[in-house]
Amino acid sequence: MSTPILEIKNLHARVEEKEILKGINLTINEGEVHAIMGPNGSGKSTLSYILAGREGYEITAGEVLFKGKDLLSLAPEERAAAGVFLGFQYPVEIPGVSNIIFLKTCVNSVRKARGQAEYDAIKFLRIVREKAKTLNMDEAMLKRSVNVGFSGGEKKRAEILQMALFEPSLAVLDETDSGLDIDALKVVSDGVNALRDPSRAMLVITHYQRLLNHIVPDHVHVMAAGRIQESGGRELAQKLEANGYAQYIKAA
Amino acid sequence: MNTAEELSGKARTLSELKPLTDKGYAQGFVTDIEQEFAPKGLSEDTVRFISAKKNEPEWLLQWRLKAYRHWLTMTEPDWGKLNHPPIDYQDAYYYAAPKKKLKSLDEVDPQLLETYKKLGIPISEQETLAGVEPRIAVDAVFDSVSVATTFKKKLEDIGVIFCAISEAVQKYPELVQQYLGSVVPIYDNYFATLNCAVFTDGSFVYIPKGVRCPMELSTYFRINAENTGQFERTLIIADEGSHVSYLEGCTAPKRDENQLHAAVVELVALDNAQIKYSTVQNWYPGDENGKGGIYNFVTKRGACRGDHSKISWTQVETGSAITWKYPSCILQGDHSVGEFYSVAMTNHYQQADTGTKMIHIGKNTKSTIVSKGISAGKGQNTYRGLVKIMPKAEGARNHTQCDSLLIGDLCGAHTIPYIESRNRTARLEHEATTSKISEDQLFYCRQRGLSSEDAVGLIVNGFCKEVLNELPMEFAVEAQKLLSISLEGSVG
Ligand SMILES: Nc1ncnc2c1ncn2[C@@H]1O[C@H](COP(=O)(O)OP(=O)(O)O)[C@@H](O)[C@H]1O
Ligand SMILES: [Mg+2]
């Protein structure tokens, strides 16, 4: 019944000479939301970058399947077209390129690769406006350069807006809660929850359990020192909140 | 501008970039046409030949000869940050013209028609829809002659003269004699002096007092013949209170040898007049190994002679093996304004040494310089600019911003600003930045579905936005495409 979207098998990776991922195993099925929690430096962002295809990592062992097919051989843009979306921990600035142009260029590029009709300007604007509204985003933001001068909250909202537009099969959200105050956290979480869908898988990466009060995961994994140290239901997040990561750091 | 307009306007090209499957330099074809040449090489006879071909009055012949004789005493400037083998001025033709008189542009260059069509510019007047106001009038210069100018009659009705300079010499000799060489004197510099001796054709514009030219005036320059230099001469005069927007584009075939292009452009703005001069320079840049390409040694200068006059240069320089070009403003009139907006891109082995000179003479004169240099491949890009404040220029102001963008590790960017201020009330600001397209930016764009090339195109267009915004809309679209195409092969 449950079809896997993402299967990570014994993934080992290193940067330069340093081994960062030391055997990750993780399967996420359609409709599921998984959370990865862990202390800083445990390899969470590295995992998300490898899933999205960033260069500079050497995969020394293991494999990653996306909808049953090898993911690691695809270029980043091919993964995007196939339905992999990464919400960045640190969204990147592109001076001089307005959000709306960026979004339209990217969305149409992906739609084209997926064999879908490209949106014309008017239609696209309508769609974006509607989605932006549900995220409490100021319309003026659409005209501003991508992430330039955005507050932390604005950046994260912009990431969620992008996710909504790309309609991914797998959304990896890297520390979407960092830099958010409580109100923004609520808006962003609502945005994510609105995208929960029986056909979509999500991997929510966070340092803090508070995000998981808003985005309630089906499974929680604790990552430390490049490995998943423990997996469980959402109660695991609460246990971490109470006890911290100390035991895992020691164990690792 | 609201977001919908922005979407449907300039930047919509970004999505149009993709269908451009025609990789590389798309204009590199040769038009097969029978041509007449001047005898090869440069001598007084060549000068006389050209002058005779154009049926010029004696004063102009003498003017040319004076220039030629002076040129013989000059040496090629070597202060540019440029490298090239010596140019053999005897190994080229200085005049090439179609044997049969061409009556319309479609006889010349079907691709040219296509280009303009894409821009939505009717090239033959018949094509203009009834009831639709034409937006652009076009003059086309093919090697040494002007082929056709559209909407001449319509413009004449309001007193605007827009024609080939050779025609202006015949029809408006007093105007030409009064202004030719008045901004760029015949002894100005090596290439300008050469141009005075052998210039062949170019555009002439006169806007009478108080007239706002109702359409954009555009000249398209095409070098077609082999081994031939192009020496065009453009003269634009905006009389008191008049306005004009002029733009030029250019292309050349792909050839293994280097061809010389040494143009002179002179602008004169009288009281309260405004001239906006835009260039999209797309001469053949040479191949990826640096073979061939146009040597573009150009002198462009505008005189803001009148009070409250304004001259604005906008250039997008993507072509040529070498670009040596400093469109300048002489701000004589009180409260006159000079602007220079530039994008210069060098890829492969291209070299550009370009910038501007703003000479503040009148009171409260104001100038703005925005330069965006993009270097990729082994390209070398130098901004060289002079801001000079003369003693009487009370309250003069300049703002200069020079940004360089590097793509890859083998290219170079250099910023050489010269500032001379002889008036203590002047306010001068200079900002300069150098940046690289970061891995983070590329990865971010690719994660959002763009190929590396499209990502670089998008980032570069963003980097140049301030300048592209200054171009008339149709040309902003064209310029964006050119920037992306010129970057091909610059990302791995
Ligand atoms: N490009 C890199 N070069 C060297 N070390 C890196 C690089 N990227 C990440 N690391 C190291 O890998 C470890 C994991 O980093 P990261 O994946 O960012 O962890 P997290 O997101 O869990 O905080 C850290 O020790 C970090 O310093
Ligand atoms: Mg991280």
XYZ file of N, CA and C and ligand atoms in Angstrom, chain A residues 15 18 20 39-46, ligand 1:
60
model
N 33.449 15.071 2.336
C 33.863 16.309 1.695
C 35.354 16.396 1.891
N 37.145 14.512 4.681
C 36.391 14.300 5.914
C 35.104 13.509 5.667
N 31.529 12.625 6.402
C 30.455 13.349 7.098
C 29.230 12.458 7.298
N 22.018 17.611 16.649
C 22.853 18.762 16.996
C 23.534 19.359 15.766
N 24.012 20.557 15.902
C 24.753 21.202 14.819
C 25.959 20.361 14.438
N 26.207 20.304 13.171
C 27.393 19.603 12.695
C 27.203 18.117 12.525
N 25.973 17.631 12.695
C 25.782 16.180 12.604
C 25.645 15.700 11.163
N 25.475 16.626 10.218
C 25.422 16.208 8.810
C 24.049 16.363 8.179
N 23.164 17.072 8.840
C 21.791 17.205 8.332
C 21.761 17.977 7.004
N 22.429 19.139 6.994
C 22.436 19.923 5.761
C 23.166 19.183 4.648
N 24.235 18.505 5.021
C 24.976 17.730 4.026
C 24.053 16.719 3.351
N 32.118 21.890 2.306
C 32.550 21.413 3.466
N 33.878 21.306 3.696
C 34.334 20.824 4.872
N 33.539 20.429 5.861
C 32.213 20.522 5.705
C 31.661 21.019 4.501
N 30.306 21.011 4.611
C 30.045 20.517 5.835
N 31.177 20.228 6.502
C 31.289 19.665 7.845
O 30.431 18.574 7.905
C 29.790 18.513 9.153
C 28.282 18.488 8.974
O 27.804 19.762 8.544
P 26.293 20.034 8.249
O 25.818 19.036 7.267
O 26.179 21.453 7.852
O 25.635 19.787 9.654
P 24.241 20.262 10.248
O 23.393 20.746 9.142
O 23.711 19.037 10.886
O 24.551 21.301 11.239
C 30.286 19.697 9.945
O 31.361 19.289 10.751
C 30.789 20.638 8.892
O 31.812 21.453 9.378
